[in-house]
Short mmCIF file of C-alpha atoms and ligand atoms in Angstrom, two decimals:
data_model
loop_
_atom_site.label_atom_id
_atom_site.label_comp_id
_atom_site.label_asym_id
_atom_site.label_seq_id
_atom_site.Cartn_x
_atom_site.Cartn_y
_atom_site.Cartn_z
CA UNK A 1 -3.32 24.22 -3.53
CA UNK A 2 -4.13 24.53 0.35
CA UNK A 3 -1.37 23.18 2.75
CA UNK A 4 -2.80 22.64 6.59
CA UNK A 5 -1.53 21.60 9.31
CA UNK A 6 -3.83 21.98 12.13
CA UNK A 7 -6.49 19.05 12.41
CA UNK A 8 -9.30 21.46 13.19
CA UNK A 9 -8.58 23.92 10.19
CA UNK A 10 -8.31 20.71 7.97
CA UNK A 11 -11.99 20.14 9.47
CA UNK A 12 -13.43 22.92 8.82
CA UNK A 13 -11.94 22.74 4.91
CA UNK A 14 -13.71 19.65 4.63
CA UNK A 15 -17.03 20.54 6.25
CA UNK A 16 -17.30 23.13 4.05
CA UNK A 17 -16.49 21.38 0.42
CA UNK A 18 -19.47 18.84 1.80
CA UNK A 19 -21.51 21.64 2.33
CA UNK A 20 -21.26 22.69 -1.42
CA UNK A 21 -22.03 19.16 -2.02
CA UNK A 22 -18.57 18.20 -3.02
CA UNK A 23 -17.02 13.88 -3.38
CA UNK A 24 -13.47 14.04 -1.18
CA UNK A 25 -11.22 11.34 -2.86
CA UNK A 26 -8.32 10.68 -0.44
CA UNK A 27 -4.75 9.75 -0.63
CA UNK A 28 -2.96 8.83 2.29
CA UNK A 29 0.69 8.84 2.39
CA UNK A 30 3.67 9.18 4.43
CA UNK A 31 5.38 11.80 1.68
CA UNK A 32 8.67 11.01 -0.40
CA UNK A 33 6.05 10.92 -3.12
CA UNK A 34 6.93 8.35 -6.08
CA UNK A 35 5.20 7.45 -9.42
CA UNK A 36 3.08 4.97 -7.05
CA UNK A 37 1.91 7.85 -5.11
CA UNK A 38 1.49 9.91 -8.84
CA UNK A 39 -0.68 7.39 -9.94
CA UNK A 40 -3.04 7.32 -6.94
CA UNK A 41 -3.63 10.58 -7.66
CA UNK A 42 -4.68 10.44 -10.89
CA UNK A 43 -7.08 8.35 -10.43
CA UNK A 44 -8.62 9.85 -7.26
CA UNK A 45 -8.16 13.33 -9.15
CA UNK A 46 -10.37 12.11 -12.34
CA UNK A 47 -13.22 10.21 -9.67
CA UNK A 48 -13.64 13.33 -7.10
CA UNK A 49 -14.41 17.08 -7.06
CA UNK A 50 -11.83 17.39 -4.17
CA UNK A 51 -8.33 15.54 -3.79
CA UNK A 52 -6.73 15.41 -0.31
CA UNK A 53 -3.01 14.52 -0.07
CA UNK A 54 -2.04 13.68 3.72
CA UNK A 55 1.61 13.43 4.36
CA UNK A 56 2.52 12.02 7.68
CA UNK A 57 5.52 9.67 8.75
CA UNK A 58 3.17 7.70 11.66
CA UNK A 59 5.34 6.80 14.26
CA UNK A 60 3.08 4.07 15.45
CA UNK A 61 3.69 2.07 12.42
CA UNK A 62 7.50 1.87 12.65
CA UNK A 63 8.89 -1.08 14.93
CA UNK A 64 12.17 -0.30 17.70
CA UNK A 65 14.62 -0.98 14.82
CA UNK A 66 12.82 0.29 11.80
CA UNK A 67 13.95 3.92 10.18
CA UNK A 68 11.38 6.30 11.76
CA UNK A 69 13.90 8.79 12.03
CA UNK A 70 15.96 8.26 8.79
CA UNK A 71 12.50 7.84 6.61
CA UNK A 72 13.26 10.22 3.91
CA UNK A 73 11.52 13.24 4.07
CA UNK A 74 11.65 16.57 1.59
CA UNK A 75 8.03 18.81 2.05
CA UNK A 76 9.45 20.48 -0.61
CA UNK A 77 9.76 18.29 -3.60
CA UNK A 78 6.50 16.46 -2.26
CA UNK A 79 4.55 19.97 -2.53
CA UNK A 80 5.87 20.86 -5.99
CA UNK A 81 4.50 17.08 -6.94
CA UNK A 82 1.27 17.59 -5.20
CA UNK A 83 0.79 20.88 -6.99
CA UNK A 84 1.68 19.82 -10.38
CA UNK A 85 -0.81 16.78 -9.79
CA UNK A 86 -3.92 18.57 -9.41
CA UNK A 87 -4.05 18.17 -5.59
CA UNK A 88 -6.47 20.50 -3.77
CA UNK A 89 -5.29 19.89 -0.32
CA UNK A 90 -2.59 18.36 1.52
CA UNK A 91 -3.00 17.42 5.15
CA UNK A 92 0.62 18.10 6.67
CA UNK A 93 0.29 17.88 10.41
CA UNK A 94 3.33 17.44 12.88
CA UNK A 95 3.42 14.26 15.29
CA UNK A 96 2.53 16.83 18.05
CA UNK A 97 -0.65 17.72 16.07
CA UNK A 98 -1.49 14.49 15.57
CA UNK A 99 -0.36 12.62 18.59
CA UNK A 100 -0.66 15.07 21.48
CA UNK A 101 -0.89 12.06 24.28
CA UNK A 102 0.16 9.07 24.63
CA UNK A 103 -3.10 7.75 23.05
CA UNK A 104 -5.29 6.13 25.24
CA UNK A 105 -7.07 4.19 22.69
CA UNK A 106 -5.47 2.32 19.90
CA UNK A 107 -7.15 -0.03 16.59
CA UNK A 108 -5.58 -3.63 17.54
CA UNK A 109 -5.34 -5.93 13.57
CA UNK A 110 -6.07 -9.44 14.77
CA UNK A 111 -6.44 -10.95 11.07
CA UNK A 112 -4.59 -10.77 7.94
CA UNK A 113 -1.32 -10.01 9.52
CA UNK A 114 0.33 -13.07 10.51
CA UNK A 115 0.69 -14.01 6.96
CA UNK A 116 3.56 -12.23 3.83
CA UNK A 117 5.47 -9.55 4.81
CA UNK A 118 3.64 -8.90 8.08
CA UNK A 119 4.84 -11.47 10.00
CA UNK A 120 7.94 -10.08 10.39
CA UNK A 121 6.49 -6.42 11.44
CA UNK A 122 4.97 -6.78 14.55
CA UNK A 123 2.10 -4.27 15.52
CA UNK A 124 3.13 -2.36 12.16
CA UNK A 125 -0.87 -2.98 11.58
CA UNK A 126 -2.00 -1.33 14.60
CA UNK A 127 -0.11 1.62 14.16
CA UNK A 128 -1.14 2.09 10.21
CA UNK A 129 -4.92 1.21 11.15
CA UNK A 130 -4.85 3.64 14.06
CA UNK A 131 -3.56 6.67 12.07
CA UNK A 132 -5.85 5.67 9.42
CA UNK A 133 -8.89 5.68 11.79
CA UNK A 134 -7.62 9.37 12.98
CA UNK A 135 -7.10 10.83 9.60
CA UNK A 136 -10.43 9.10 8.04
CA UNK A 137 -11.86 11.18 10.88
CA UNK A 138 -10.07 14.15 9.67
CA UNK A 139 -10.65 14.14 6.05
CA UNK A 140 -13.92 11.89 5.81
CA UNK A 141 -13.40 11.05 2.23
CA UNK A 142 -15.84 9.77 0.32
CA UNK A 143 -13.09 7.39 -1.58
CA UNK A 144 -9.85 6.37 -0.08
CA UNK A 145 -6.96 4.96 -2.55
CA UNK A 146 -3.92 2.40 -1.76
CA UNK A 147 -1.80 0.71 -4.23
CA UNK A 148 -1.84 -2.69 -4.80
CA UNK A 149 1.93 -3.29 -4.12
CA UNK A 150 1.33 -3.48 -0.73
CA UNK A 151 -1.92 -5.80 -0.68
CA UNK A 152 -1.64 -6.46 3.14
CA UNK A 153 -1.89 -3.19 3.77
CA UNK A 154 -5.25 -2.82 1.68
CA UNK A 155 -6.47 -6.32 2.72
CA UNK A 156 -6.26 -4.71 6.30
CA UNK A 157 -7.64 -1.36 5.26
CA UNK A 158 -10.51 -3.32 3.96
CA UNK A 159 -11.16 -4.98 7.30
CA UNK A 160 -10.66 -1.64 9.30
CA UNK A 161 -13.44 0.29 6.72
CA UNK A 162 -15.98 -2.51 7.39
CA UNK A 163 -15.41 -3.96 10.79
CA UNK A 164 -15.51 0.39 11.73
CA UNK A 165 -18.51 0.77 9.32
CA UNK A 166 -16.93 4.16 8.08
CA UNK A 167 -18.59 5.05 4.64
CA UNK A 168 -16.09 5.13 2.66
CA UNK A 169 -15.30 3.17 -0.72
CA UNK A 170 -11.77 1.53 -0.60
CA UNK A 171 -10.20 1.92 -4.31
CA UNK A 172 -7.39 -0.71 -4.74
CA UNK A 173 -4.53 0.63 -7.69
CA UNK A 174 -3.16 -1.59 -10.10
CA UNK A 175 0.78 -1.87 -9.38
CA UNK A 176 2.66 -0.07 -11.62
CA UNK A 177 5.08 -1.45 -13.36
CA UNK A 178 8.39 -1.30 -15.70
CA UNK A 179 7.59 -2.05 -19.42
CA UNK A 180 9.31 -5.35 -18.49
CA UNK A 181 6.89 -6.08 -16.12
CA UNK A 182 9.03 -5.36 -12.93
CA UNK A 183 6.94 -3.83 -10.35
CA UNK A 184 8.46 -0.14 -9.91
CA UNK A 185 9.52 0.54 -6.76
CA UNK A 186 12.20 3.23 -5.11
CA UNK A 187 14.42 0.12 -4.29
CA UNK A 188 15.18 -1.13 -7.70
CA UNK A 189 17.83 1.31 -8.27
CA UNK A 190 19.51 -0.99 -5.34
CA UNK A 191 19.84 -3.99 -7.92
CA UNK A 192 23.28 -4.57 -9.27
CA UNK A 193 22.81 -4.54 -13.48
CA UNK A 194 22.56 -8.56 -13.69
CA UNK A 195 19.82 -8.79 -10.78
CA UNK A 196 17.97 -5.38 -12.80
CA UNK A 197 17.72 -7.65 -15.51
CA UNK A 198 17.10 -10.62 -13.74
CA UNK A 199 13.83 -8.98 -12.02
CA UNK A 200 10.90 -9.41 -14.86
CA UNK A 201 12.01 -12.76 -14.06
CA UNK A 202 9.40 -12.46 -10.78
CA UNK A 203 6.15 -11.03 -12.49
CA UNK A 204 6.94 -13.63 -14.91
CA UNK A 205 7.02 -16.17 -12.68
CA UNK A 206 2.98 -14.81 -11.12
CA UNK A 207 1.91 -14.52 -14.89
CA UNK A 208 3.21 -18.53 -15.69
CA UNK A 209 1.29 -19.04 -12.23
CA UNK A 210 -1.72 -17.42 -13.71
CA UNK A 211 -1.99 -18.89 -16.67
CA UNK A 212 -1.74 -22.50 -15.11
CA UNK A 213 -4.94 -21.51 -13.30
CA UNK A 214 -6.61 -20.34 -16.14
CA UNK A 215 -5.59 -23.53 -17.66
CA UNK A 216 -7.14 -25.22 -14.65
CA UNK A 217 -4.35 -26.39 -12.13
CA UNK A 218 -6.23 -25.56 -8.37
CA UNK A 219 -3.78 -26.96 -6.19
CA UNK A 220 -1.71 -24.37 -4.43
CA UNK A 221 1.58 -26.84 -3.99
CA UNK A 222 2.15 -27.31 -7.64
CA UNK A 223 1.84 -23.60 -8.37
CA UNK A 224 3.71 -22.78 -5.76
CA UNK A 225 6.78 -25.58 -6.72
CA UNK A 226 5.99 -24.05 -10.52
CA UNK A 227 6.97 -20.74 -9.07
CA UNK A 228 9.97 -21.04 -7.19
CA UNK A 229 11.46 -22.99 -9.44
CA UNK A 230 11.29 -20.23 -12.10
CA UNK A 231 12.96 -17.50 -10.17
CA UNK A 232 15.41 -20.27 -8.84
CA UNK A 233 16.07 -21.09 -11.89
CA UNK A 234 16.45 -17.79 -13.59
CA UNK A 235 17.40 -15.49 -10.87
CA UNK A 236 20.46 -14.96 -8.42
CA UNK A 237 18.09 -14.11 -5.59
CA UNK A 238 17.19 -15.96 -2.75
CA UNK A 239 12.88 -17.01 -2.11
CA UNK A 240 12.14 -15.31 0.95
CA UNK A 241 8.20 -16.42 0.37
CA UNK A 242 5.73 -17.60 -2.18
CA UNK A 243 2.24 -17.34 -0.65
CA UNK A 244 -0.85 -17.70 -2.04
CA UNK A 245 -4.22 -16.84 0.18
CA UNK A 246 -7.94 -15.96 -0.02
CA UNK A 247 -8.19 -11.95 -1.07
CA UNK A 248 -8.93 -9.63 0.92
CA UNK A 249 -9.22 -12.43 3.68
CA UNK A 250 -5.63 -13.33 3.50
CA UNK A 251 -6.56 -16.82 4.87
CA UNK A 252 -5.00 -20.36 3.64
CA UNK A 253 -6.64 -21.54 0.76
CA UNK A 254 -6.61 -26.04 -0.16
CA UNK A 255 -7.79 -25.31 -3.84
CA UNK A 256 -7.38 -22.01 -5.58
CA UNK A 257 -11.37 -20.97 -6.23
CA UNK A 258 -12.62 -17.50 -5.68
CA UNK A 259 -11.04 -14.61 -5.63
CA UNK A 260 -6.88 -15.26 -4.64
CA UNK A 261 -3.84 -13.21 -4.25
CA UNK A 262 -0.19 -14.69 -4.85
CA UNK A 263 2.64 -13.16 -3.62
CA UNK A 264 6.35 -13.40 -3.84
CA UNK A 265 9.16 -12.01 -1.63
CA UNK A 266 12.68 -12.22 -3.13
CA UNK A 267 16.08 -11.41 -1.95
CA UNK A 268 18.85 -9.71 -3.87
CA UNK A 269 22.05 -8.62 -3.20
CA UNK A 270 21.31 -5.19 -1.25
CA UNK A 271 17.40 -5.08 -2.06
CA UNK A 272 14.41 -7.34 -1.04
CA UNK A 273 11.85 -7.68 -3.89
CA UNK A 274 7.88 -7.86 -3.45
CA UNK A 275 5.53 -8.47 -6.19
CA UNK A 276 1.58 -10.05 -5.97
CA UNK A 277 -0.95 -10.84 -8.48
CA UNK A 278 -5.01 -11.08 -7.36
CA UNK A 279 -7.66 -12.22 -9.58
CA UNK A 280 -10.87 -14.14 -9.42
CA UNK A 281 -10.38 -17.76 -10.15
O1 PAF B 1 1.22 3.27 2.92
C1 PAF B 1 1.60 4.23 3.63
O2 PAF B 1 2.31 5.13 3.19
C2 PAF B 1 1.18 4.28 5.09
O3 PAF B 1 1.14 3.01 5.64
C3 PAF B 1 -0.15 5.04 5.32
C4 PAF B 1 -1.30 4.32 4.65
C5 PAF B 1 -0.04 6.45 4.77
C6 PAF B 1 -0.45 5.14 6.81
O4 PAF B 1 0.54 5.83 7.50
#
Protein backbone atom coordinates (compact mmCIF):
# COMPACT_ATOMS: atom_id res chain seq x y z
CA UNK A 1 0.00 0.00 0.00
CA UNK A 2 1.23 3.59 -1.19
CA UNK A 3 0.95 6.41 1.48
CA UNK A 4 1.29 10.17 -0.21
CA UNK A 5 1.19 13.14 0.92
CA UNK A 6 2.01 15.61 -1.65
CA UNK A 7 -1.06 16.55 -3.99
CA UNK A 8 1.08 16.47 -7.11
CA UNK A 9 2.72 12.95 -6.39
CA UNK A 10 -0.90 11.73 -5.58
CA UNK A 11 -1.52 13.12 -9.29
CA UNK A 12 0.76 11.64 -10.96
CA UNK A 13 -0.26 8.02 -9.13
CA UNK A 14 -3.51 8.51 -10.52
CA UNK A 15 -2.66 9.64 -14.04
CA UNK A 16 -0.81 6.79 -14.40
CA UNK A 17 -3.36 3.84 -13.08
CA UNK A 18 -5.80 5.71 -15.88
CA UNK A 19 -3.25 5.32 -18.25
CA UNK A 20 -3.22 1.45 -17.79
CA UNK A 21 -6.86 1.81 -18.11
CA UNK A 22 -7.59 1.31 -14.49
CA UNK A 23 -11.60 2.26 -12.45
CA UNK A 24 -10.40 4.52 -9.15
CA UNK A 25 -13.14 3.78 -6.47
CA UNK A 26 -12.74 6.45 -3.75
CA UNK A 27 -13.22 6.72 -0.09
CA UNK A 28 -13.08 9.87 1.52
CA UNK A 29 -12.56 10.17 5.13
CA UNK A 30 -11.31 12.19 7.86
CA UNK A 31 -9.33 8.92 9.50
CA UNK A 32 -10.22 7.33 13.04
CA UNK A 33 -11.37 4.60 10.69
CA UNK A 34 -14.51 2.52 12.11
CA UNK A 35 -16.48 -0.52 10.79
CA UNK A 36 -18.49 2.33 8.75
CA UNK A 37 -15.37 3.32 7.10
CA UNK A 38 -14.46 -0.85 6.80
CA UNK A 39 -17.44 -1.33 5.03
CA UNK A 40 -17.02 1.44 2.43
CA UNK A 41 -14.17 -0.20 1.55
CA UNK A 42 -15.31 -3.31 0.82
CA UNK A 43 -17.49 -2.42 -1.38
CA UNK A 44 -15.41 0.12 -3.35
CA UNK A 45 -12.54 -2.63 -3.10
CA UNK A 46 -14.84 -5.48 -4.88
CA UNK A 47 -16.31 -2.55 -7.73
CA UNK A 48 -12.69 -0.97 -8.71
CA UNK A 49 -9.21 -2.02 -9.89
CA UNK A 50 -7.80 0.81 -7.62
CA UNK A 51 -9.01 1.89 -3.99
CA UNK A 52 -7.98 5.35 -2.70
CA UNK A 53 -8.29 6.03 1.06
CA UNK A 54 -7.95 9.95 1.77
CA UNK A 55 -7.54 10.84 5.36
CA UNK A 56 -7.87 14.46 6.12
CA UNK A 57 -9.44 16.30 9.26
CA UNK A 58 -10.84 19.52 6.88
CA UNK A 59 -10.71 22.38 8.90
CA UNK A 60 -13.29 24.16 6.85
CA UNK A 61 -15.94 21.84 7.94
CA UNK A 62 -15.57 22.32 11.72
CA UNK A 63 -17.60 25.41 13.21
CA UNK A 64 -15.68 28.03 16.13
CA UNK A 65 -16.79 25.58 18.89
CA UNK A 66 -16.62 22.24 17.23
CA UNK A 67 -13.45 19.74 18.10
CA UNK A 68 -11.09 20.45 15.15
CA UNK A 69 -8.31 20.16 17.35
CA UNK A 70 -9.42 17.31 19.74
CA UNK A 71 -10.85 15.15 16.55
CA UNK A 72 -9.21 11.94 17.28
CA UNK A 73 -6.51 11.16 15.21
CA UNK A 74 -3.99 7.86 15.20
CA UNK A 75 -2.19 7.48 11.33
CA UNK A 76 -1.13 4.54 12.79
CA UNK A 77 -3.98 2.30 13.60
CA UNK A 78 -5.79 3.91 10.45
CA UNK A 79 -2.77 2.58 8.17
CA UNK A 80 -2.68 -0.92 9.68
CA UNK A 81 -6.72 -0.86 8.82
CA UNK A 82 -6.18 0.49 5.42
CA UNK A 83 -3.58 -2.17 4.74
CA UNK A 84 -5.39 -5.08 6.03
CA UNK A 85 -8.46 -3.80 3.86
CA UNK A 86 -7.05 -4.10 0.55
CA UNK A 87 -6.42 -0.34 0.12
CA UNK A 88 -4.03 0.62 -2.69
CA UNK A 89 -3.52 4.17 -1.77
CA UNK A 90 -4.14 6.51 0.92
CA UNK A 91 -4.11 10.23 0.29
CA UNK A 92 -2.59 11.70 3.66
CA UNK A 93 -1.84 15.33 3.02
CA UNK A 94 -1.19 17.98 5.87
CA UNK A 95 -3.57 21.19 6.09
CA UNK A 96 -0.50 23.07 4.68
CA UNK A 97 -0.58 20.75 1.61
CA UNK A 98 -3.92 21.12 1.18
CA UNK A 99 -4.74 24.60 2.23
CA UNK A 100 -1.66 26.67 1.41
CA UNK A 101 -3.81 30.18 1.26
CA UNK A 102 -6.43 31.40 2.60
CA UNK A 103 -8.54 30.08 -0.34
CA UNK A 104 -9.78 32.51 -2.53
CA UNK A 105 -12.55 30.51 -3.86
CA UNK A 106 -14.88 28.43 -1.82
CA UNK A 107 -18.23 25.82 -2.92
CA UNK A 108 -21.21 27.82 -1.06
CA UNK A 109 -24.44 24.67 -0.23
CA UNK A 110 -27.56 26.75 -0.67
CA UNK A 111 -30.05 23.60 -0.54
CA UNK A 112 -30.47 20.65 1.55
CA UNK A 113 -28.90 22.14 4.56
CA UNK A 114 -31.33 24.03 6.45
CA UNK A 115 -33.14 20.90 7.23
CA UNK A 116 -31.92 17.57 10.14
CA UNK A 117 -28.85 17.87 11.66
CA UNK A 118 -27.59 20.72 9.48
CA UNK A 119 -29.36 23.34 10.78
CA UNK A 120 -27.53 23.50 13.66
CA UNK A 121 -23.95 23.41 11.73
CA UNK A 122 -23.65 26.41 9.99
CA UNK A 123 -21.36 26.48 6.79
CA UNK A 124 -20.31 22.79 7.90
CA UNK A 125 -21.58 22.18 4.06
CA UNK A 126 -19.34 24.56 2.49
CA UNK A 127 -16.39 23.42 4.08
CA UNK A 128 -17.15 19.44 3.36
CA UNK A 129 -18.22 20.38 -0.37
CA UNK A 130 -15.11 22.50 -0.83
CA UNK A 131 -12.58 19.82 0.30
CA UNK A 132 -14.55 17.43 -1.63
CA UNK A 133 -14.30 19.53 -4.85
CA UNK A 134 -10.29 19.72 -4.10
CA UNK A 135 -9.74 16.10 -3.45
CA UNK A 136 -12.24 14.90 -6.41
CA UNK A 137 -9.67 16.97 -8.31
CA UNK A 138 -6.94 15.08 -6.75
CA UNK A 139 -8.00 11.58 -7.01
CA UNK A 140 -10.63 11.80 -9.98
CA UNK A 141 -12.33 8.62 -9.05
CA UNK A 142 -14.38 7.01 -11.16
CA UNK A 143 -16.80 6.00 -8.00
CA UNK A 144 -16.95 7.90 -4.82
CA UNK A 145 -18.59 6.09 -1.58
CA UNK A 146 -20.43 7.73 1.64
CA UNK A 147 -22.43 5.94 4.14
CA UNK A 148 -25.84 6.34 4.52
CA UNK A 149 -25.74 7.37 8.26
CA UNK A 150 -25.08 10.64 7.38
CA UNK A 151 -27.70 11.15 4.41
CA UNK A 152 -27.27 15.01 4.42
CA UNK A 153 -24.01 14.69 3.76
CA UNK A 154 -24.66 12.40 0.58
CA UNK A 155 -27.87 14.30 -0.34
CA UNK A 156 -25.34 17.30 -0.62
CA UNK A 157 -22.61 15.30 -2.26
CA UNK A 158 -25.20 14.43 -4.77
CA UNK A 159 -25.97 18.06 -5.53
CA UNK A 160 -22.18 19.08 -5.58
CA UNK A 161 -21.39 15.91 -8.31
CA UNK A 162 -24.21 17.20 -10.58
CA UNK A 163 -24.61 20.89 -10.16
CA UNK A 164 -20.22 20.58 -10.82
CA UNK A 165 -20.90 17.99 -13.62
CA UNK A 166 -17.79 15.95 -12.31
CA UNK A 167 -18.08 12.31 -13.75
CA UNK A 168 -18.21 10.53 -11.11
CA UNK A 169 -20.89 7.87 -9.81
CA UNK A 170 -21.96 8.64 -6.14
CA UNK A 171 -22.38 5.07 -4.30
CA UNK A 172 -24.64 5.54 -1.20
CA UNK A 173 -23.79 2.49 1.75
CA UNK A 174 -26.38 0.88 3.57
CA UNK A 175 -25.94 1.86 7.43
CA UNK A 176 -24.58 -0.68 9.29
CA UNK A 177 -26.05 -1.83 11.99
CA UNK A 178 -26.11 -3.94 15.47
CA UNK A 179 -27.93 -7.34 15.08
CA UNK A 180 -30.61 -5.44 17.07
CA UNK A 181 -30.98 -3.09 14.54
CA UNK A 182 -29.16 -0.12 16.30
CA UNK A 183 -27.27 1.82 13.83
CA UNK A 184 -23.44 1.30 14.89
CA UNK A 185 -21.80 4.19 15.59
CA UNK A 186 -18.45 5.18 17.80
CA UNK A 187 -20.91 6.95 20.27
CA UNK A 188 -22.91 4.07 21.46
CA UNK A 189 -20.40 2.99 23.86
CA UNK A 190 -21.59 6.53 25.52
CA UNK A 191 -25.10 4.91 26.41
CA UNK A 192 -25.57 3.97 29.99
CA UNK A 193 -26.74 -0.10 29.90
CA UNK A 194 -30.66 0.79 30.11
CA UNK A 195 -30.45 3.49 27.16
CA UNK A 196 -27.99 0.51 25.14
CA UNK A 197 -30.92 -1.47 25.39
CA UNK A 198 -33.35 1.01 24.94
CA UNK A 199 -31.75 2.03 21.37
CA UNK A 200 -33.30 -0.74 18.76
CA UNK A 201 -36.14 1.02 20.15
CA UNK A 202 -35.31 3.94 17.25
CA UNK A 203 -34.82 1.73 14.03
CA UNK A 204 -37.85 0.17 15.31
CA UNK A 205 -39.67 3.02 15.47
CA UNK A 206 -38.47 3.91 11.18
CA UNK A 207 -39.35 0.16 10.43
CA UNK A 208 -43.22 0.58 12.23
CA UNK A 209 -43.03 3.93 10.07
CA UNK A 210 -42.27 1.89 7.04
CA UNK A 211 -44.50 -0.55 7.20
CA UNK A 212 -47.50 1.96 7.71
CA UNK A 213 -46.49 3.25 4.27
CA UNK A 214 -46.35 0.10 2.74
CA UNK A 215 -49.66 -0.41 4.23
CA UNK A 216 -50.68 2.86 2.62
CA UNK A 217 -50.75 5.75 5.28
CA UNK A 218 -49.19 9.03 2.99
CA UNK A 219 -49.62 11.64 5.38
CA UNK A 220 -46.41 12.72 6.99
CA UNK A 221 -48.22 14.01 10.48
CA UNK A 222 -49.58 10.67 11.42
CA UNK A 223 -46.27 8.93 10.77
CA UNK A 224 -44.54 11.30 12.30
CA UNK A 225 -47.08 11.33 15.73
CA UNK A 226 -46.74 7.22 15.12
CA UNK A 227 -43.06 7.75 15.60
CA UNK A 228 -42.45 9.80 18.43
CA UNK A 229 -44.73 8.27 20.32
CA UNK A 230 -42.83 4.94 20.09
CA UNK A 231 -39.50 6.13 21.27
CA UNK A 232 -41.46 8.30 23.88
CA UNK A 233 -42.98 5.64 24.90
CA UNK A 234 -40.23 3.12 25.07
CA UNK A 235 -37.19 5.14 25.51
CA UNK A 236 -35.62 7.51 28.27
CA UNK A 237 -34.36 9.86 25.57
CA UNK A 238 -35.48 13.04 24.63
CA UNK A 239 -36.86 13.71 20.42
CA UNK A 240 -34.52 16.14 19.24
CA UNK A 241 -36.25 15.67 15.50
CA UNK A 242 -38.38 13.42 13.42
CA UNK A 243 -38.17 14.61 9.80
CA UNK A 244 -39.29 13.21 6.90
CA UNK A 245 -38.30 14.91 3.27
CA UNK A 246 -38.00 14.27 -0.48
CA UNK A 247 -34.49 12.14 -1.08
CA UNK A 248 -31.84 13.36 -2.25
CA UNK A 249 -33.80 16.77 -2.47
CA UNK A 250 -34.25 17.05 1.19
CA UNK A 251 -37.32 19.28 0.54
CA UNK A 252 -40.84 19.17 2.58
CA UNK A 253 -42.95 16.65 1.33
CA UNK A 254 -47.49 17.01 1.94
CA UNK A 255 -47.93 13.22 1.02
CA UNK A 256 -45.20 10.65 1.22
CA UNK A 257 -44.90 9.52 -2.79
CA UNK A 258 -41.60 9.01 -4.46
CA UNK A 259 -38.62 8.35 -3.21
CA UNK A 260 -38.44 9.71 0.89
CA UNK A 261 -35.99 9.68 3.65
CA UNK A 262 -37.09 9.72 7.47
CA UNK A 263 -34.93 10.62 10.00
CA UNK A 264 -34.74 10.69 13.72
CA UNK A 265 -32.45 12.58 16.15
CA UNK A 266 -32.59 11.40 19.79
CA UNK A 267 -31.07 12.49 22.96
CA UNK A 268 -29.60 10.32 25.69
CA UNK A 269 -27.96 10.84 28.68
CA UNK A 270 -24.26 11.72 27.39
CA UNK A 271 -24.88 10.70 23.59
CA UNK A 272 -27.15 12.13 20.78
CA UNK A 273 -28.58 9.35 18.54
CA UNK A 274 -29.14 9.61 14.59
CA UNK A 275 -30.77 7.02 12.58
CA UNK A 276 -32.73 7.45 8.81
CA UNK A 277 -34.49 5.13 6.62
CA UNK A 278 -34.95 6.04 2.53
CA UNK A 279 -36.97 4.09 0.23
CA UNK A 280 -39.17 4.59 -2.75
CA UNK A 281 -42.77 4.92 -1.81
O1 LIG B 1 -17.67 12.26 6.22
C1 LIG B 1 -16.52 12.69 6.42
O2 LIG B 1 -15.68 12.06 7.07
C2 LIG B 1 -16.13 14.06 5.87
O3 LIG B 1 -17.20 14.93 5.92
C3 LIG B 1 -15.51 13.99 4.45
C4 LIG B 1 -16.53 13.49 3.45
C5 LIG B 1 -14.30 13.08 4.45
C6 LIG B 1 -15.06 15.38 4.01
O4 LIG B 1 -14.08 15.90 4.85
Amino acid sequence: MKVITSIKEMQKYIKNQKNEGKTIGFVPTMGYLHEGHLTLMNKARNENDVLAVSIFVNPLQFGPNEDFDSYPRDFNRDFMLAENNGVDVVFHPSTEEMYPNKMSVTANVHSRIDVLCGRQRNGHFDGVATVLVKLFNIVQPDRAYFGLKDAQQVAVVDGLITDFNFPITLVPVEIVREEDGLAKSSRNINLTAKERAEAPRLFESLQMAKQKIDEGQRNPKVIEDLIQAHITTHTSGTIDYVEMYRYPELEELSELTGKIIIAIAVKFTKVRLIDNITFDV
